[in-house]
Short mmCIF file of N, CA and C in Angstrom, two decimals:
data_model
loop_
_atom_site.label_atom_id
_atom_site.label_comp_id
_atom_site.label_asym_id
_atom_site.label_seq_id
_atom_site.Cartn_x
_atom_site.Cartn_y
_atom_site.Cartn_z
N UNK M 63 0.84 -1.18 0.00
CA UNK M 63 0.00 0.00 0.00
C UNK M 63 0.89 1.25 0.00
N UNK M 64 0.55 2.22 -0.80
CA UNK M 64 1.34 3.44 -0.92
C UNK M 64 1.15 4.32 0.30
N UNK M 65 2.25 4.90 0.76
CA UNK M 65 2.19 5.83 1.88
C UNK M 65 1.66 7.17 1.39
N UNK M 66 0.98 7.88 2.28
CA UNK M 66 0.58 9.23 1.95
C UNK M 66 1.83 10.11 1.96
N UNK M 67 1.71 11.28 1.37
CA UNK M 67 2.85 12.19 1.34
C UNK M 67 3.34 12.47 2.75
N UNK M 68 2.42 12.81 3.66
CA UNK M 68 2.80 13.16 5.02
C UNK M 68 3.43 11.99 5.75
N UNK M 69 2.94 10.78 5.53
CA UNK M 69 3.51 9.60 6.17
C UNK M 69 4.92 9.32 5.68
N UNK M 70 5.22 9.74 4.46
CA UNK M 70 6.54 9.49 3.88
C UNK M 70 7.60 10.43 4.46
N UNK M 71 7.17 11.59 4.93
CA UNK M 71 8.10 12.59 5.42
C UNK M 71 8.67 12.16 6.78
N UNK M 72 9.95 12.39 6.97
CA UNK M 72 10.61 12.02 8.21
C UNK M 72 10.07 12.85 9.38
N UNK M 73 10.18 12.30 10.56
CA UNK M 73 9.66 12.92 11.78
C UNK M 73 10.22 14.33 12.01
N UNK M 74 11.52 14.52 11.73
CA UNK M 74 12.12 15.83 11.98
C UNK M 74 11.43 16.91 11.18
N UNK M 75 11.00 16.60 9.97
CA UNK M 75 10.39 17.60 9.10
C UNK M 75 9.04 18.06 9.65
N UNK M 76 8.33 17.16 10.32
CA UNK M 76 7.04 17.53 10.89
C UNK M 76 7.22 18.49 12.06
N UNK M 77 8.40 18.49 12.65
CA UNK M 77 8.67 19.34 13.81
C UNK M 77 9.21 20.72 13.42
N UNK M 78 9.71 20.84 12.20
CA UNK M 78 10.29 22.11 11.74
C UNK M 78 9.22 22.87 10.95
N UNK M 79 8.87 24.04 11.44
CA UNK M 79 7.81 24.82 10.80
C UNK M 79 8.14 25.11 9.33
N UNK M 80 7.20 24.78 8.45
CA UNK M 80 7.35 25.04 7.02
C UNK M 80 8.11 23.98 6.25
N UNK M 81 8.72 23.03 6.93
CA UNK M 81 9.56 22.05 6.24
C UNK M 81 8.73 21.12 5.35
N UNK M 82 7.62 20.63 5.86
CA UNK M 82 6.81 19.69 5.07
C UNK M 82 6.27 20.38 3.82
N UNK M 83 5.81 21.60 3.97
CA UNK M 83 5.31 22.35 2.82
C UNK M 83 6.42 22.61 1.80
N UNK M 84 7.60 22.94 2.28
CA UNK M 84 8.74 23.18 1.37
C UNK M 84 9.09 21.91 0.61
N UNK M 85 9.11 20.78 1.31
CA UNK M 85 9.41 19.51 0.64
C UNK M 85 8.36 19.21 -0.41
N UNK M 86 7.10 19.40 -0.06
CA UNK M 86 5.99 19.16 -0.99
C UNK M 86 6.15 19.98 -2.26
N UNK M 87 6.35 21.27 -2.11
CA UNK M 87 6.43 22.16 -3.27
C UNK M 87 7.69 21.89 -4.11
N UNK M 88 8.81 21.64 -3.45
CA UNK M 88 10.04 21.34 -4.18
C UNK M 88 9.93 20.00 -4.90
N UNK M 89 9.25 19.04 -4.29
CA UNK M 89 9.09 17.72 -4.93
C UNK M 89 8.19 17.81 -6.16
N UNK M 90 7.13 18.59 -6.07
CA UNK M 90 6.25 18.75 -7.24
C UNK M 90 7.01 19.43 -8.37
N UNK M 91 7.77 20.46 -8.04
CA UNK M 91 8.56 21.16 -9.06
C UNK M 91 9.56 20.20 -9.70
N UNK M 92 10.22 19.39 -8.90
CA UNK M 92 11.20 18.43 -9.42
C UNK M 92 10.51 17.39 -10.31
N UNK M 93 9.33 16.96 -9.92
CA UNK M 93 8.57 16.00 -10.73
C UNK M 93 8.30 16.57 -12.12
N UNK M 94 7.88 17.82 -12.19
CA UNK M 94 7.60 18.46 -13.48
C UNK M 94 8.89 18.61 -14.29
N UNK M 95 9.97 18.99 -13.62
CA UNK M 95 11.27 19.12 -14.31
C UNK M 95 11.71 17.78 -14.90
N UNK M 96 11.58 16.71 -14.11
CA UNK M 96 11.98 15.40 -14.60
C UNK M 96 11.07 14.93 -15.74
N UNK M 97 9.79 15.24 -15.65
CA UNK M 97 8.87 14.87 -16.74
C UNK M 97 9.27 15.59 -18.02
N UNK M 98 9.62 16.85 -17.91
CA UNK M 98 10.05 17.62 -19.08
C UNK M 98 11.32 17.03 -19.68
N UNK M 99 12.27 16.66 -18.82
CA UNK M 99 13.52 16.07 -19.30
C UNK M 99 13.27 14.73 -19.99
N UNK M 100 12.40 13.91 -19.39
CA UNK M 100 12.13 12.61 -19.97
C UNK M 100 11.36 12.74 -21.29
N UNK M 101 10.41 13.65 -21.35
CA UNK M 101 9.70 13.90 -22.61
C UNK M 101 10.68 14.33 -23.69
N UNK M 102 11.61 15.20 -23.33
CA UNK M 102 12.62 15.65 -24.29
C UNK M 102 13.45 14.47 -24.79
N UNK M 103 13.87 13.60 -23.88
CA UNK M 103 14.68 12.44 -24.27
C UNK M 103 13.89 11.48 -25.16
N UNK M 104 12.67 11.16 -24.75
CA UNK M 104 11.88 10.15 -25.47
C UNK M 104 11.35 10.62 -26.81
N UNK M 105 11.04 11.90 -26.90
CA UNK M 105 10.40 12.42 -28.12
C UNK M 105 11.35 13.27 -28.95
N UNK M 106 11.92 14.29 -28.34
CA UNK M 106 12.66 15.28 -29.12
C UNK M 106 14.10 14.89 -29.42
N UNK M 107 14.68 14.00 -28.61
CA UNK M 107 16.04 13.56 -28.87
C UNK M 107 16.09 12.18 -29.52
N UNK M 108 14.94 11.55 -29.66
CA UNK M 108 14.85 10.22 -30.27
C UNK M 108 14.85 10.36 -31.79
N UNK M 109 15.14 9.28 -32.50
CA UNK M 109 15.04 9.33 -33.96
C UNK M 109 13.63 9.77 -34.38
N UNK M 110 13.52 10.52 -35.46
CA UNK M 110 12.21 11.00 -35.89
C UNK M 110 11.24 9.86 -36.20
N UNK M 111 9.98 10.13 -35.96
CA UNK M 111 8.92 9.17 -36.25
C UNK M 111 8.16 9.65 -37.49
N UNK M 112 7.80 8.74 -38.38
CA UNK M 112 7.04 9.17 -39.56
C UNK M 112 5.61 9.61 -39.20
N UNK M 113 5.16 9.22 -37.99
CA UNK M 113 3.80 9.56 -37.57
C UNK M 113 3.71 10.80 -36.69
N UNK M 114 4.84 11.44 -36.42
CA UNK M 114 4.83 12.54 -35.48
C UNK M 114 5.80 13.62 -35.92
N UNK M 115 5.29 14.83 -36.12
CA UNK M 115 6.13 15.96 -36.51
C UNK M 115 6.45 16.76 -35.24
N UNK M 116 7.70 16.93 -34.98
CA UNK M 116 8.13 17.62 -33.76
C UNK M 116 8.05 19.13 -33.92
N UNK M 117 7.16 19.74 -33.19
CA UNK M 117 7.02 21.19 -33.23
C UNK M 117 7.39 21.83 -31.90
N UNK M 118 7.46 21.03 -30.83
CA UNK M 118 7.69 21.57 -29.50
C UNK M 118 6.42 21.90 -28.77
N UNK M 119 5.28 21.81 -29.47
CA UNK M 119 4.02 22.17 -28.81
C UNK M 119 3.66 21.20 -27.70
N UNK M 120 3.92 19.91 -27.87
CA UNK M 120 3.62 18.94 -26.82
C UNK M 120 4.34 19.33 -25.53
N UNK M 121 5.59 19.59 -25.64
CA UNK M 121 6.39 19.97 -24.47
C UNK M 121 5.86 21.26 -23.84
N UNK M 122 5.53 22.22 -24.66
CA UNK M 122 5.04 23.50 -24.16
C UNK M 122 3.60 23.47 -23.70
N UNK M 123 2.91 22.35 -23.91
CA UNK M 123 1.50 22.29 -23.52
C UNK M 123 1.30 21.87 -22.08
N UNK M 124 2.38 21.62 -21.34
CA UNK M 124 2.24 21.23 -19.93
C UNK M 124 1.70 22.42 -19.14
N UNK M 125 0.79 22.13 -18.25
CA UNK M 125 0.21 23.17 -17.41
C UNK M 125 -0.20 22.56 -16.08
N UNK M 126 -0.56 23.42 -15.15
CA UNK M 126 -0.93 22.96 -13.82
C UNK M 126 -2.18 23.70 -13.35
N UNK M 127 -2.87 23.06 -12.43
CA UNK M 127 -4.08 23.65 -11.86
C UNK M 127 -4.32 23.05 -10.48
N UNK M 128 -4.97 23.82 -9.62
CA UNK M 128 -5.40 23.30 -8.33
C UNK M 128 -6.86 22.88 -8.37
N UNK M 129 -7.56 23.25 -9.44
CA UNK M 129 -9.00 23.02 -9.51
C UNK M 129 -9.36 21.69 -10.17
N UNK M 130 -8.72 21.38 -11.28
CA UNK M 130 -9.05 20.16 -12.02
C UNK M 130 -7.95 19.89 -13.04
N UNK M 131 -8.04 18.71 -13.65
CA UNK M 131 -7.06 18.38 -14.68
C UNK M 131 -7.20 19.39 -15.82
N UNK M 132 -6.10 19.97 -16.26
CA UNK M 132 -6.17 20.93 -17.36
C UNK M 132 -6.77 20.28 -18.60
N UNK M 133 -7.66 20.98 -19.29
CA UNK M 133 -8.32 20.40 -20.47
C UNK M 133 -7.38 20.31 -21.66
N UNK M 134 -7.63 19.32 -22.50
CA UNK M 134 -6.89 19.23 -23.76
C UNK M 134 -7.32 20.40 -24.63
N UNK M 135 -6.49 20.72 -25.60
CA UNK M 135 -6.83 21.75 -26.55
C UNK M 135 -6.70 23.15 -25.99
N UNK M 136 -5.70 23.37 -25.16
CA UNK M 136 -5.41 24.71 -24.66
C UNK M 136 -5.00 25.58 -25.83
N UNK M 137 -5.36 26.84 -25.83
CA UNK M 137 -4.98 27.72 -26.94
C UNK M 137 -3.48 27.73 -27.17
N UNK M 138 -3.09 27.79 -28.42
CA UNK M 138 -1.67 27.83 -28.76
C UNK M 138 -1.13 29.22 -28.51
N UNK M 139 0.16 29.36 -28.70
CA UNK M 139 0.78 30.66 -28.52
C UNK M 139 1.53 30.79 -27.21
N UNK M 140 1.72 29.68 -26.48
CA UNK M 140 2.48 29.72 -25.25
C UNK M 140 3.95 29.90 -25.62
N UNK M 141 4.60 30.93 -25.09
CA UNK M 141 6.01 31.13 -25.46
C UNK M 141 6.86 29.97 -24.98
N UNK M 142 7.88 29.65 -25.76
CA UNK M 142 8.77 28.54 -25.42
C UNK M 142 9.39 28.78 -24.05
N UNK M 143 9.22 27.82 -23.15
CA UNK M 143 9.76 27.95 -21.81
C UNK M 143 8.87 28.71 -20.86
N UNK M 144 7.89 29.43 -21.35
CA UNK M 144 7.01 30.22 -20.50
C UNK M 144 6.07 29.38 -19.67
N UNK M 145 5.90 28.14 -20.04
CA UNK M 145 4.98 27.27 -19.32
C UNK M 145 5.47 26.99 -17.91
N UNK M 146 6.75 26.95 -17.65
CA UNK M 146 7.24 26.65 -16.31
C UNK M 146 6.90 27.76 -15.32
N UNK M 147 6.88 28.99 -15.75
CA UNK M 147 6.51 30.09 -14.85
C UNK M 147 5.07 29.92 -14.38
N UNK M 148 4.20 29.53 -15.29
CA UNK M 148 2.79 29.30 -14.93
C UNK M 148 2.68 28.17 -13.91
N UNK M 149 3.42 27.10 -14.11
CA UNK M 149 3.38 25.96 -13.20
C UNK M 149 3.95 26.35 -11.84
N UNK M 150 5.01 27.13 -11.82
CA UNK M 150 5.60 27.55 -10.56
C UNK M 150 4.64 28.42 -9.76
N UNK M 151 3.82 29.21 -10.43
CA UNK M 151 2.83 30.03 -9.74
C UNK M 151 1.78 29.14 -9.08
N UNK M 152 1.33 28.10 -9.78
CA UNK M 152 0.36 27.17 -9.22
C UNK M 152 0.96 26.45 -8.02
N UNK M 153 2.19 25.97 -8.15
CA UNK M 153 2.84 25.26 -7.04
C UNK M 153 2.99 26.19 -5.84
N UNK M 154 3.49 27.39 -6.07
CA UNK M 154 3.71 28.34 -4.97
C UNK M 154 2.41 28.70 -4.26
N UNK M 155 1.30 28.75 -4.99
CA UNK M 155 0.02 29.10 -4.41
C UNK M 155 -0.74 27.93 -3.82
N UNK M 156 -0.14 26.76 -3.83
CA UNK M 156 -0.81 25.56 -3.32
C UNK M 156 -0.62 25.42 -1.82
N UNK M 157 -1.64 24.89 -1.18
CA UNK M 157 -1.55 24.58 0.24
C UNK M 157 -1.14 23.13 0.41
N UNK M 158 -0.49 22.83 1.50
CA UNK M 158 -0.10 21.46 1.80
C UNK M 158 -1.34 20.57 1.81
N UNK M 159 -1.27 19.47 1.10
CA UNK M 159 -2.39 18.54 1.01
C UNK M 159 -3.32 18.82 -0.14
N UNK M 160 -3.19 19.95 -0.78
CA UNK M 160 -4.02 20.29 -1.92
C UNK M 160 -3.52 19.53 -3.15
N UNK M 161 -4.45 19.07 -3.96
CA UNK M 161 -4.07 18.37 -5.18
C UNK M 161 -3.58 19.36 -6.21
N UNK M 162 -2.45 19.03 -6.83
CA UNK M 162 -1.93 19.82 -7.94
C UNK M 162 -2.04 18.92 -9.16
N UNK M 163 -2.82 19.35 -10.13
CA UNK M 163 -3.00 18.59 -11.36
C UNK M 163 -1.99 19.09 -12.38
N UNK M 164 -1.22 18.18 -12.95
CA UNK M 164 -0.26 18.50 -14.00
C UNK M 164 -0.72 17.76 -15.24
N UNK M 165 -0.83 18.45 -16.35
CA UNK M 165 -1.28 17.79 -17.57
C UNK M 165 -0.68 18.41 -18.82
N UNK M 166 -0.58 17.60 -19.84
CA UNK M 166 -0.12 18.04 -21.15
C UNK M 166 -1.36 18.19 -22.00
N UNK M 167 -1.62 19.40 -22.46
CA UNK M 167 -2.91 19.71 -23.06
C UNK M 167 -2.95 19.61 -24.58
N UNK M 168 -1.84 19.27 -25.21
CA UNK M 168 -1.87 19.04 -26.65
C UNK M 168 -2.83 17.88 -26.91
N UNK M 169 -3.71 18.03 -27.87
CA UNK M 169 -4.72 17.00 -28.14
C UNK M 169 -4.10 15.63 -28.37
N UNK M 170 -2.92 15.58 -28.91
CA UNK M 170 -2.29 14.32 -29.28
C UNK M 170 -1.37 13.76 -28.19
N UNK M 171 -1.34 14.38 -27.02
CA UNK M 171 -0.43 13.92 -25.97
C UNK M 171 -0.68 12.47 -25.59
N UNK M 172 -1.92 12.05 -25.53
CA UNK M 172 -2.24 10.66 -25.22
C UNK M 172 -1.73 9.70 -26.27
N UNK M 173 -1.79 10.10 -27.52
CA UNK M 173 -1.30 9.25 -28.61
C UNK M 173 0.22 9.06 -28.51
N UNK M 174 0.91 10.12 -28.14
CA UNK M 174 2.37 10.02 -27.98
C UNK M 174 2.69 9.16 -26.75
N UNK M 175 1.99 9.42 -25.66
CA UNK M 175 2.24 8.71 -24.42
C UNK M 175 1.97 7.21 -24.54
N UNK M 176 0.81 6.86 -25.08
CA UNK M 176 0.41 5.45 -25.15
C UNK M 176 0.72 4.78 -26.48
N UNK M 177 1.11 5.55 -27.47
CA UNK M 177 1.38 5.01 -28.80
C UNK M 177 0.10 4.92 -29.61
N UNK M 178 0.21 5.11 -30.89
CA UNK M 178 -0.95 5.03 -31.80
C UNK M 178 -0.45 4.86 -33.22
N UNK M 179 -1.25 4.20 -34.03
CA UNK M 179 -0.92 4.01 -35.45
C UNK M 179 0.47 3.41 -35.65
N UNK M 180 0.81 2.45 -34.81
CA UNK M 180 2.10 1.77 -34.94
C UNK M 180 3.27 2.50 -34.33
N UNK M 181 3.03 3.63 -33.70
CA UNK M 181 4.10 4.38 -33.05
C UNK M 181 4.37 3.79 -31.67
N UNK M 182 5.61 3.66 -31.33
CA UNK M 182 6.00 3.11 -30.03
C UNK M 182 5.56 4.09 -28.92
N UNK M 183 4.96 3.58 -27.84
CA UNK M 183 4.58 4.46 -26.72
C UNK M 183 5.79 5.15 -26.12
N UNK M 184 5.58 6.35 -25.64
CA UNK M 184 6.61 7.12 -24.95
C UNK M 184 6.00 7.60 -23.63
N UNK M 185 5.87 6.69 -22.66
CA UNK M 185 5.10 6.97 -21.43
C UNK M 185 5.84 7.80 -20.39
N UNK M 186 6.21 9.01 -20.74
CA UNK M 186 6.98 9.85 -19.84
C UNK M 186 6.22 10.15 -18.55
N UNK M 187 4.92 10.31 -18.60
CA UNK M 187 4.15 10.63 -17.39
C UNK M 187 4.19 9.45 -16.42
N UNK M 188 3.88 8.26 -16.90
CA UNK M 188 3.89 7.08 -16.04
C UNK M 188 5.28 6.83 -15.45
N UNK M 189 6.31 6.96 -16.27
CA UNK M 189 7.67 6.70 -15.80
C UNK M 189 8.10 7.68 -14.72
N UNK M 190 7.74 8.95 -14.87
CA UNK M 190 8.12 9.94 -13.86
C UNK M 190 7.25 9.80 -12.62
N UNK M 191 5.99 9.48 -12.77
CA UNK M 191 5.11 9.30 -11.61
C UNK M 191 5.65 8.20 -10.69
N UNK M 192 6.28 7.20 -11.28
CA UNK M 192 6.87 6.12 -10.48
C UNK M 192 8.04 6.61 -9.63
N UNK M 193 8.58 7.75 -9.95
CA UNK M 193 9.72 8.30 -9.21
C UNK M 193 9.30 9.14 -8.00
N UNK M 194 7.99 9.36 -7.80
CA UNK M 194 7.52 10.29 -6.77
C UNK M 194 8.15 10.03 -5.40
N UNK M 195 8.13 8.79 -4.94
CA UNK M 195 8.68 8.49 -3.62
C UNK M 195 10.16 8.86 -3.52
N UNK M 196 10.93 8.53 -4.53
CA UNK M 196 12.36 8.86 -4.47
C UNK M 196 12.58 10.36 -4.59
N UNK M 197 11.74 11.05 -5.34
CA UNK M 197 11.85 12.51 -5.43
C UNK M 197 11.59 13.13 -4.06
N UNK M 198 10.54 12.68 -3.37
CA UNK M 198 10.24 13.20 -2.04
C UNK M 198 11.38 12.88 -1.07
N UNK M 199 11.90 11.67 -1.13
CA UNK M 199 13.03 11.30 -0.27
C UNK M 199 14.24 12.19 -0.55
N UNK M 200 14.53 12.45 -1.81
CA UNK M 200 15.67 13.30 -2.18
C UNK M 200 15.47 14.72 -1.68
N UNK M 201 14.27 15.27 -1.86
CA UNK M 201 14.00 16.64 -1.42
C UNK M 201 14.03 16.75 0.09
N UNK M 202 13.59 15.69 0.78
CA UNK M 202 13.66 15.67 2.24
C UNK M 202 15.12 15.72 2.69
N UNK M 203 15.95 14.89 2.07
CA UNK M 203 17.38 14.86 2.42
C UNK M 203 18.05 16.20 2.09
N UNK M 204 17.69 16.80 0.95
CA UNK M 204 18.29 18.09 0.58
C UNK M 204 17.95 19.17 1.61
N UNK M 205 16.67 19.23 2.03
CA UNK M 205 16.27 20.25 2.99
C UNK M 205 16.94 20.01 4.34
N UNK M 206 17.03 18.77 4.74
CA UNK M 206 17.68 18.42 6.01
C UNK M 206 19.14 18.89 5.98
N UNK M 207 19.80 18.67 4.87
CA UNK M 207 21.21 19.10 4.73
C UNK M 207 21.31 20.63 4.75
N UNK M 208 20.41 21.32 4.02
CA UNK M 208 20.43 22.79 3.98
C UNK M 208 20.22 23.38 5.37
N UNK M 209 19.38 22.71 6.19
CA UNK M 209 19.09 23.20 7.53
C UNK M 209 20.15 22.77 8.54
N UNK M 210 21.10 21.93 8.09
CA UNK M 210 22.16 21.47 8.97
C UNK M 210 21.69 20.50 10.04
N UNK M 211 20.66 19.74 9.70
CA UNK M 211 20.12 18.77 10.68
C UNK M 211 20.67 17.39 10.45
#
């Protein structure tokens, strides 16, 4: 059975004011960074696919929300790299325990992730989601070291 986020955090962090929230926000940010890196490796650095034209829109379509999963078909025109600022605002404005929804809103993101029309799946979301526990553990250790504990 999977541990809750709070159960995963070490006892010392629960005693230090703001530590659990800092770990939560830093871990979510790291998760998004790793997802972006993995998407880049699997899609943009891989040999070209005859079924997929690389425009960068899939990568730039990542967004975040506290209300619900971001809808597919978000308007285009997001500046390259500008999407991370939007996500950082959502993360910073989140309360501990609040759900943060991260989604890639390009209509074809599911086809790339799961594969379609003979294209090999590139499941960057699933692969990075599996790293959540180790990301939280790493961020916990980093904060403990920064605080000199």
